PDB file of C-alpha atoms in Angstrom:
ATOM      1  CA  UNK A 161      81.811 114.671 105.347  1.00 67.00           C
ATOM      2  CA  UNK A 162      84.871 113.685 106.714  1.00 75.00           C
ATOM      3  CA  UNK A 163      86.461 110.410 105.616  1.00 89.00           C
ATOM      4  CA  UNK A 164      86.806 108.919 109.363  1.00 95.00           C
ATOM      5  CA  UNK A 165      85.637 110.973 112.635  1.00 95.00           C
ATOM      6  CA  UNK A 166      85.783 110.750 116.439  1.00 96.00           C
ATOM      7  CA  UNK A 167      85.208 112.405 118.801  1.00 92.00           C
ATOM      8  CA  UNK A 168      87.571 114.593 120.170  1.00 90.00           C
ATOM      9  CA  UNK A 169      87.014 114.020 123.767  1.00 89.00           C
ATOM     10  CA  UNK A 170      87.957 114.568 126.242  1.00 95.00           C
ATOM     11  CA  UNK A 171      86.231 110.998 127.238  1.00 96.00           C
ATOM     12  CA  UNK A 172      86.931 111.239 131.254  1.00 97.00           C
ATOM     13  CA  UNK A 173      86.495 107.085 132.648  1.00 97.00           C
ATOM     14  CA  UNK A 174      87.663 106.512 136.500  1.00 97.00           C
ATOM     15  CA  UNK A 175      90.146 104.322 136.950  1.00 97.00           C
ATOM     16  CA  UNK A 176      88.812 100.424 136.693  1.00 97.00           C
ATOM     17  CA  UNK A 177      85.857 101.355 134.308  1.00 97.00           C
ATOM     18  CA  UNK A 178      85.535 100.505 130.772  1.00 97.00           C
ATOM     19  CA  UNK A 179      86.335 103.019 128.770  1.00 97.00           C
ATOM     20  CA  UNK A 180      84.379 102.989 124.726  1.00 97.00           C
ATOM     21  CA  UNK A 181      85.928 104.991 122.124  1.00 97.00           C
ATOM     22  CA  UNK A 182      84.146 105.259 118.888  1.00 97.00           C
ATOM     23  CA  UNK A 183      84.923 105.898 115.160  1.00 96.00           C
ATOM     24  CA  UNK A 184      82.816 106.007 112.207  1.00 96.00           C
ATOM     25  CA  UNK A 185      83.824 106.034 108.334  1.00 94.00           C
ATOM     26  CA  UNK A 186      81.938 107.367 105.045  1.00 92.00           C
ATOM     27  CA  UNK A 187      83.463 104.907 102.589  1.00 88.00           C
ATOM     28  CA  UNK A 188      81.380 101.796 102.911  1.00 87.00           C
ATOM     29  CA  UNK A 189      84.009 100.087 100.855  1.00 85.00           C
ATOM     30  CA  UNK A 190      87.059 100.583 103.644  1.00 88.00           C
ATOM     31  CA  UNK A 191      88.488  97.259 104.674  1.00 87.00           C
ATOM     32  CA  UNK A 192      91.078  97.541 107.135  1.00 92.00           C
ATOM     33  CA  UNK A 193      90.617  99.346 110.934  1.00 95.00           C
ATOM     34  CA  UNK A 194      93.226 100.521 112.880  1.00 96.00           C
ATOM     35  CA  UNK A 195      93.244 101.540 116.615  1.00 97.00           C
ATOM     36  CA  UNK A 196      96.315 103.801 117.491  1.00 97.00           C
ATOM     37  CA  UNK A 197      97.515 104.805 120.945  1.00 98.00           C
ATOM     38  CA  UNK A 198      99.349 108.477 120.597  1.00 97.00           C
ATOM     39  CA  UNK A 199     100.941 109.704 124.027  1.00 97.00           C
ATOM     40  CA  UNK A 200     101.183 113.908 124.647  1.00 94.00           C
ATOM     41  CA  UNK A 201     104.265 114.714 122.369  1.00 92.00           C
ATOM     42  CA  UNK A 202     105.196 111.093 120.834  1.00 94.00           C
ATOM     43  CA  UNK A 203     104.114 109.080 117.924  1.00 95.00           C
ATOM     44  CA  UNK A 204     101.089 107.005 117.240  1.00 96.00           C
ATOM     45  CA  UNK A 205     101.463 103.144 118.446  1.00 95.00           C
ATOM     46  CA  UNK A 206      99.447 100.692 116.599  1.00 95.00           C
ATOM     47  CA  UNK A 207      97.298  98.846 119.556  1.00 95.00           C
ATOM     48  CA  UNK A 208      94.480  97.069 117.353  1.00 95.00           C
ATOM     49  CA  UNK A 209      93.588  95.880 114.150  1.00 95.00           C
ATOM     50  CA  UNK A 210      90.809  94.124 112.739  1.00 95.00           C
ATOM     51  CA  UNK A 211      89.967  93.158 108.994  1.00 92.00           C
ATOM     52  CA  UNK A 212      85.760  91.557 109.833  1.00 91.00           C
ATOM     53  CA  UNK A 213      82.296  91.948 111.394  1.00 94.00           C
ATOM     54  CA  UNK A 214      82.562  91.402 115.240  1.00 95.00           C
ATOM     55  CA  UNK A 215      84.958  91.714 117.919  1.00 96.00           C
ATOM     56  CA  UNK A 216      88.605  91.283 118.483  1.00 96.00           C
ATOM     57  CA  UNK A 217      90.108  90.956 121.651  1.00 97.00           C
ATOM     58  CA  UNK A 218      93.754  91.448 122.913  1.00 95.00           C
ATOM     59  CA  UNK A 219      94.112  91.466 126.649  1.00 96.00           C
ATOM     60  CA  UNK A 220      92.217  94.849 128.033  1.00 97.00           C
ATOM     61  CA  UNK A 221      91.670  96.229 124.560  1.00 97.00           C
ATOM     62  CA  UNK A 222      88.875  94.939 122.399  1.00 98.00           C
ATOM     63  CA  UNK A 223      88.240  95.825 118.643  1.00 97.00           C
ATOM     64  CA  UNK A 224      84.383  95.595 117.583  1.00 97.00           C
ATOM     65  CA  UNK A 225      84.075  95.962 113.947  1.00 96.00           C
ATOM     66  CA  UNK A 226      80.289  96.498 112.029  1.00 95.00           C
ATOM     67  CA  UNK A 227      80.688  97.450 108.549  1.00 93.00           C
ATOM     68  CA  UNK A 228      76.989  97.420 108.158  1.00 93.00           C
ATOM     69  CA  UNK A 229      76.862 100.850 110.448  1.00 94.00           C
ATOM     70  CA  UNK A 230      80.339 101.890 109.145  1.00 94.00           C
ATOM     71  CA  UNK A 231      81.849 102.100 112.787  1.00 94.00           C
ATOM     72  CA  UNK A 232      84.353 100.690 114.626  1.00 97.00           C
ATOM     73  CA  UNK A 233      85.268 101.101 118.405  1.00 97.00           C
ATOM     74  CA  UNK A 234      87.383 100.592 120.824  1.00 98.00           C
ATOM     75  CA  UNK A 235      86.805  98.920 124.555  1.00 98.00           C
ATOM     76  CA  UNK A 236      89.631  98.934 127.347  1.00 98.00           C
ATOM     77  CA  UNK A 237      88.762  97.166 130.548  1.00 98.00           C
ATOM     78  CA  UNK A 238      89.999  98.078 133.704  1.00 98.00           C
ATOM     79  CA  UNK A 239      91.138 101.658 132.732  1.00 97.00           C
ATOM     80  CA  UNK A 240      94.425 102.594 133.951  1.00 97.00           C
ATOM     81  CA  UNK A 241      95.600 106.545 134.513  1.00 96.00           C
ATOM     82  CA  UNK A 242      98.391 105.342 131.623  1.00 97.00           C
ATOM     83  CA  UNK A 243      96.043 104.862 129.788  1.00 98.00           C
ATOM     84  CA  UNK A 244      95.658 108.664 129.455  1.00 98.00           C
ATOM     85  CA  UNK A 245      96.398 109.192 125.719  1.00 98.00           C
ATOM     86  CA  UNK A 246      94.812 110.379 122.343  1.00 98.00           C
ATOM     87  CA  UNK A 247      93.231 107.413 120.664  1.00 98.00           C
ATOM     88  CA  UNK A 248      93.401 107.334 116.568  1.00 98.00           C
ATOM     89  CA  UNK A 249      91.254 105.363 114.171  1.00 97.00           C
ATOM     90  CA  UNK A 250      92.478 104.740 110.920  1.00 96.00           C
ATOM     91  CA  UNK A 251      91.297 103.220 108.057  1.00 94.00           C
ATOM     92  CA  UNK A 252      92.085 101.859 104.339  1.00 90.00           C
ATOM     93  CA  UNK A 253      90.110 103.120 101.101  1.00 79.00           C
ATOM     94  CA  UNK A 254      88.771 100.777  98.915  1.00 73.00           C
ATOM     95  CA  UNK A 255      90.321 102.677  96.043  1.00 74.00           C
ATOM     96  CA  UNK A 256      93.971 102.738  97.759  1.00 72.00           C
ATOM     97  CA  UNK A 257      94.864  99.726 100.466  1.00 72.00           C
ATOM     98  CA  UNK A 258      98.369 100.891 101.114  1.00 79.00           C
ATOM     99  CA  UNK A 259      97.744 104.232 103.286  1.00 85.00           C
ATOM    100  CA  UNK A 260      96.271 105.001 106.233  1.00 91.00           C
ATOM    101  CA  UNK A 261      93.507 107.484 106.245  1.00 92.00           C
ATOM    102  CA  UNK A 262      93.156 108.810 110.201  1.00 95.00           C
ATOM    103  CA  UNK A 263      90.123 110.670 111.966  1.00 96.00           C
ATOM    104  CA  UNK A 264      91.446 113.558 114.376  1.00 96.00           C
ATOM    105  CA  UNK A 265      91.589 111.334 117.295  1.00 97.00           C
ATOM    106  CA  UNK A 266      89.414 110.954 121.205  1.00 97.00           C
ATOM    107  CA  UNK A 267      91.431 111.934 124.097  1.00 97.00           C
ATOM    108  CA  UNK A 268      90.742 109.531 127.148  1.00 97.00           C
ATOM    109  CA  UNK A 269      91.446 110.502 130.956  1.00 97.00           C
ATOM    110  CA  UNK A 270      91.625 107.994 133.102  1.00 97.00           C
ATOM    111  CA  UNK A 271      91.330 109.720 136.732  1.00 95.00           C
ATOM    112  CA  UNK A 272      92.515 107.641 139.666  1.00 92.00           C
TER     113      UNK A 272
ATOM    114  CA  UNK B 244     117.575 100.153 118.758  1.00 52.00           C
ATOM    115  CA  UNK B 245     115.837  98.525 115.162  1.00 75.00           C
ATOM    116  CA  UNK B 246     113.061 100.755 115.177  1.00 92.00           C
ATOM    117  CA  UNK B 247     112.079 103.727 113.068  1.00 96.00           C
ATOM    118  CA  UNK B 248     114.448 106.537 113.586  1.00 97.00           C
ATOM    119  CA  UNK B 249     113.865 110.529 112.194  1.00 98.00           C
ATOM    120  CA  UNK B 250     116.589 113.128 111.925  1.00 97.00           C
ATOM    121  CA  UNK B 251     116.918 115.730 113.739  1.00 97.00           C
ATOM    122  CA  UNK B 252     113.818 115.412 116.162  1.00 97.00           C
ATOM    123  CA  UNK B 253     113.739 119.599 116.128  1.00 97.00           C
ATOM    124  CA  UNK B 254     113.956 122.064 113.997  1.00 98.00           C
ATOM    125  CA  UNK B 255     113.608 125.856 113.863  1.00 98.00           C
ATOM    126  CA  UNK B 256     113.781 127.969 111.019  1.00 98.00           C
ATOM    127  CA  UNK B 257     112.928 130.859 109.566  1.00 97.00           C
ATOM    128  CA  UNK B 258     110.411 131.258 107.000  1.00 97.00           C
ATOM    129  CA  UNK B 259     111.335 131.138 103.561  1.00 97.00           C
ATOM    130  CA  UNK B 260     114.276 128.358 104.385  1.00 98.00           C
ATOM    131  CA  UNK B 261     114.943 125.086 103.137  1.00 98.00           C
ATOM    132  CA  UNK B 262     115.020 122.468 105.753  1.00 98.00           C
ATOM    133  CA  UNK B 263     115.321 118.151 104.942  1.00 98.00           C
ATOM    134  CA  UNK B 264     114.707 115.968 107.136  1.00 98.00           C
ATOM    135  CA  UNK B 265     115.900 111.999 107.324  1.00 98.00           C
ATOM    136  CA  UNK B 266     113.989 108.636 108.140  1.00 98.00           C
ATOM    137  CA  UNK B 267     115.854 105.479 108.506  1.00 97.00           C
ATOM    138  CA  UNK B 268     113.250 102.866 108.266  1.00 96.00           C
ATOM    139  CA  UNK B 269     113.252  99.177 110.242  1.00 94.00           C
ATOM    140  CA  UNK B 270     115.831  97.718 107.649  1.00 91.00           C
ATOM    141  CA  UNK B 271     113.431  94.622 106.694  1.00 89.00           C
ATOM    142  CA  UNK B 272     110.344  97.337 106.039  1.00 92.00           C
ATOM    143  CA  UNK B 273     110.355  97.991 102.184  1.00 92.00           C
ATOM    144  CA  UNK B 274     107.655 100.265 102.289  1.00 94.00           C
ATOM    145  CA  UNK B 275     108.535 103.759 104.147  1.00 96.00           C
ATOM    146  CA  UNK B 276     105.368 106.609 104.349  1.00 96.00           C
ATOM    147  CA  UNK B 277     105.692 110.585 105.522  1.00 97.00           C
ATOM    148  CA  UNK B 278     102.876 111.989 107.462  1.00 96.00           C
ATOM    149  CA  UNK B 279     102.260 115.454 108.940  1.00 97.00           C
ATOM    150  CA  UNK B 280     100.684 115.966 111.942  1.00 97.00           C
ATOM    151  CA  UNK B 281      99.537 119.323 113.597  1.00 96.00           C
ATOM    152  CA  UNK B 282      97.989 120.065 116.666  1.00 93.00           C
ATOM    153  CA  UNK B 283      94.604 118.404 117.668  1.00 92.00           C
ATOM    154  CA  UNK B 284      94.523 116.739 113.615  1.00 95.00           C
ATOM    155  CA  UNK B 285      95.289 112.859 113.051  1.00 96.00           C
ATOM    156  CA  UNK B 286      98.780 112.043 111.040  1.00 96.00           C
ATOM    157  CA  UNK B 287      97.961 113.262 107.196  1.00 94.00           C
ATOM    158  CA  UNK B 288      99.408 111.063 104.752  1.00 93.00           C
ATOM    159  CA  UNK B 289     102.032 112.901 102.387  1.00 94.00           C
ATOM    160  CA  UNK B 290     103.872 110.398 100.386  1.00 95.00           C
ATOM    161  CA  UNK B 291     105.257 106.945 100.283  1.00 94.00           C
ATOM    162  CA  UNK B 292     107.826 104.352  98.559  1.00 95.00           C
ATOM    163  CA  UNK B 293     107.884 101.209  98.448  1.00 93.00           C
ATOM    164  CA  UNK B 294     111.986  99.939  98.053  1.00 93.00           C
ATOM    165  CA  UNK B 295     113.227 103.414  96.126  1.00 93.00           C
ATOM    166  CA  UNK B 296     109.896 103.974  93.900  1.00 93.00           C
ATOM    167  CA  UNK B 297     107.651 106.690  95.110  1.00 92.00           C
ATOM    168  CA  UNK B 298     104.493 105.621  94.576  1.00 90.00           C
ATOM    169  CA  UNK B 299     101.901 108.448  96.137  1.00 89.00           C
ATOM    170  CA  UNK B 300     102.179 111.629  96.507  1.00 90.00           C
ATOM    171  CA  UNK B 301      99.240 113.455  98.083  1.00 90.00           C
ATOM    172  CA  UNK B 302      97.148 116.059  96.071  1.00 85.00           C
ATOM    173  CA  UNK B 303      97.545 118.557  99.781  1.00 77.00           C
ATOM    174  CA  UNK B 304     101.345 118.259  99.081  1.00 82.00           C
ATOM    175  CA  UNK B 305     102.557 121.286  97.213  1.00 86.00           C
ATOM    176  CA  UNK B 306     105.399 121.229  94.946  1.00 92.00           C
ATOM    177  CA  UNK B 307     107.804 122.913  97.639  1.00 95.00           C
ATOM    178  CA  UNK B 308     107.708 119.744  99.058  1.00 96.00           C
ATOM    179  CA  UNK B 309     109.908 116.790  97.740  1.00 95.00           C
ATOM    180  CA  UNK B 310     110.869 113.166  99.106  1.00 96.00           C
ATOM    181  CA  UNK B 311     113.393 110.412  98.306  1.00 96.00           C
ATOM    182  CA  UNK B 312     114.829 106.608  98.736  1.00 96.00           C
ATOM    183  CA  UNK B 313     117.303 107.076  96.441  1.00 91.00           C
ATOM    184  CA  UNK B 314     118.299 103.186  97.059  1.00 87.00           C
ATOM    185  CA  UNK B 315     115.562 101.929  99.025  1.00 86.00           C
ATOM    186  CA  UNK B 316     116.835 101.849 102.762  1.00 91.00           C
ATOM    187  CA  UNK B 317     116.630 105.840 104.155  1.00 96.00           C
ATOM    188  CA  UNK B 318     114.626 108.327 103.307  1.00 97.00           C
ATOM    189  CA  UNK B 319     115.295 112.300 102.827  1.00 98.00           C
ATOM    190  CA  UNK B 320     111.827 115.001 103.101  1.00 97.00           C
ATOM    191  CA  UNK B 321     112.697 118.597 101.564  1.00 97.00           C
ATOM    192  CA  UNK B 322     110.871 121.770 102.596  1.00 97.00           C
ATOM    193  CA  UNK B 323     111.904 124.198 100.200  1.00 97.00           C
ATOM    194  CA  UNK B 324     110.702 128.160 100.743  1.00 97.00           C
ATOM    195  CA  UNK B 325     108.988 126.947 104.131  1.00 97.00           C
ATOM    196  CA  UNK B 326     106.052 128.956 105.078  1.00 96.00           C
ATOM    197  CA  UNK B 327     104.424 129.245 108.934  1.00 96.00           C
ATOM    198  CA  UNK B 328     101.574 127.030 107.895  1.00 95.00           C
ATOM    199  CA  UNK B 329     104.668 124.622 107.471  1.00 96.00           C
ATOM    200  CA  UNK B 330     104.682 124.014 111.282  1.00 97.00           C
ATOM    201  CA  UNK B 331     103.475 120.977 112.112  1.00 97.00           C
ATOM    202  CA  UNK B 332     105.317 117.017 113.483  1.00 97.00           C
ATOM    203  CA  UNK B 333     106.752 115.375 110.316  1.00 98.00           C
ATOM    204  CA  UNK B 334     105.898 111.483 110.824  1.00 98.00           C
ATOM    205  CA  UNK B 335     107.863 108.630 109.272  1.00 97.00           C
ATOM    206  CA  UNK B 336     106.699 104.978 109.148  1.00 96.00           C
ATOM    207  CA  UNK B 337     107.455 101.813 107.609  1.00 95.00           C
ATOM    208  CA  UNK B 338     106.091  98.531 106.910  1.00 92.00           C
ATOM    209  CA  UNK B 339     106.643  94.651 105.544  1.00 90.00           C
ATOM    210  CA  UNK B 340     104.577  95.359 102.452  1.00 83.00           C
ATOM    211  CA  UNK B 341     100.973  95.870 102.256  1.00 80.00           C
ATOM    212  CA  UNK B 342     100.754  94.512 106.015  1.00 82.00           C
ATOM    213  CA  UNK B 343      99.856  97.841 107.750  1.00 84.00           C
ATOM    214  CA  UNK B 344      99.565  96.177 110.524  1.00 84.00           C
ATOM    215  CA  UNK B 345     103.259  96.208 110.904  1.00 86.00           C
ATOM    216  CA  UNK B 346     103.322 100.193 109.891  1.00 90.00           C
ATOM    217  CA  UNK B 347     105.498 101.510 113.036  1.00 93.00           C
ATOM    218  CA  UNK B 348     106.134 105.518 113.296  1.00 96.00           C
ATOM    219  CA  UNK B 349     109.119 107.007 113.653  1.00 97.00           C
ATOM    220  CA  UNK B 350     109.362 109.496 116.749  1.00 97.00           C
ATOM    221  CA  UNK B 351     108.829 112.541 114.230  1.00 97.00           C
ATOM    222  CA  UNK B 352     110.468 115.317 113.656  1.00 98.00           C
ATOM    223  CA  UNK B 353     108.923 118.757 115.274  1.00 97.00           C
ATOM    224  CA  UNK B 354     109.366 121.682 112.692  1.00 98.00           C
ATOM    225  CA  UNK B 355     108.703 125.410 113.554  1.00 98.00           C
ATOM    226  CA  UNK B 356     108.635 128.139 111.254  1.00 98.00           C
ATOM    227  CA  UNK B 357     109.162 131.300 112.346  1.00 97.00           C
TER     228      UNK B 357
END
């Protein structure tokens, strides 16, 4: 079983919809959930965090967090066409807090 | 610009070649990380310092592969003997610390073996 997985998409939303990306993660210990934002050809951009049970908001993008079900996901209102990008998880192991373990990422188009 | 920067952003070589690559971290950041990334996978982690100590190296890495920080500011990935399987975005990040949430990736470097 893979340590964190997506899937790998291609998650088509129209323009304006929500669009729900989801992540799940085999170590029930992991504390720390990243959401990363990686354009065709650039690096990964860190978009969301979140550390506890629940949601986290930041303008469109919203972080929801249940450690019971070992996922996390990802909500962005009012999907834009730049939104178009692959969107990484990423997680920390309870055994090592200082890396980053990813899952293989969920492409999103947004289609006007 | 005072963000992560990666030297050179290409490279082509052929197999069996050494090639080294350079990471200048955000010159606060005390803690600088390598990833690899290949096509359709998430960044791998490879290694990381914190100030010159290396403090991880990943079990995946093989011992053709070497890093450095020799005094804790940029940092220098080796390739020695590179293979095809070699191929792949080379990633550097940094952080303040243990906050990962101010981990910010370098533009990569883009390696192909031929």
């Amino acid at each position: 079983q893979k340590e964190v997985e997506q899937n790998s998409g291609p998650l088509s939303v129209p323009e304006g919809a929500i669009a729900s990306l989801n992540c799940t993660y085999s170590d029930r210990g992991s504390q720390s959930f990243f959401w990363y934002r990686q354009y065709s050809g650039k690096s990964p951009e860190l978009i969301m965090f979140i550390y506890s049970n629940g949601d986290k908001e930041d303008g469109r993008f919203t972080a929801q967090l249940n450690k019971a079900s070992q996922y996390v996901s990802l909500l962005i209102r009012d999907s834009q066409p730049s939104d178009s990008a692959t969107y990484l998880c990423a997680v920390t192991t309870p055994y090592n807090t200082d890396k980053l373990i990813f899952g293989t990422g969920t492409r999103l188009q947004v289609f006007p | 610009d005072t963000g992560v920067s990666q030297n050179p952003r290409h490279k082509i070589t052929k197999r069996g070649q050494n090639v080294t690559f350079r990471c200048d971290p955000i010159s606060e950041h005390n803690r600088l990380y390598w990833y690899r990334q290949t096509l359709g996978q998430g960044p791998e982690f490879l290694t990381y310092f914190q100030n010159e100590a290396q403090l991880e190296k990943s079990r995946l890495l093989s011992d053709r592969f070497s890093a450095e920080r020799p005094k804790g500011s940029f940092s220098t990935l080796e390739i020695q003997r590179t293979e095809q399987g070699d191929s792949a975005m080379y990633l550097c990040a940094s952080s303040l610390g243990l906050a990962l949430e101010t981990q910010y990736f370098g533009p990569g470097t883009r390696l192909l073996v031929l």
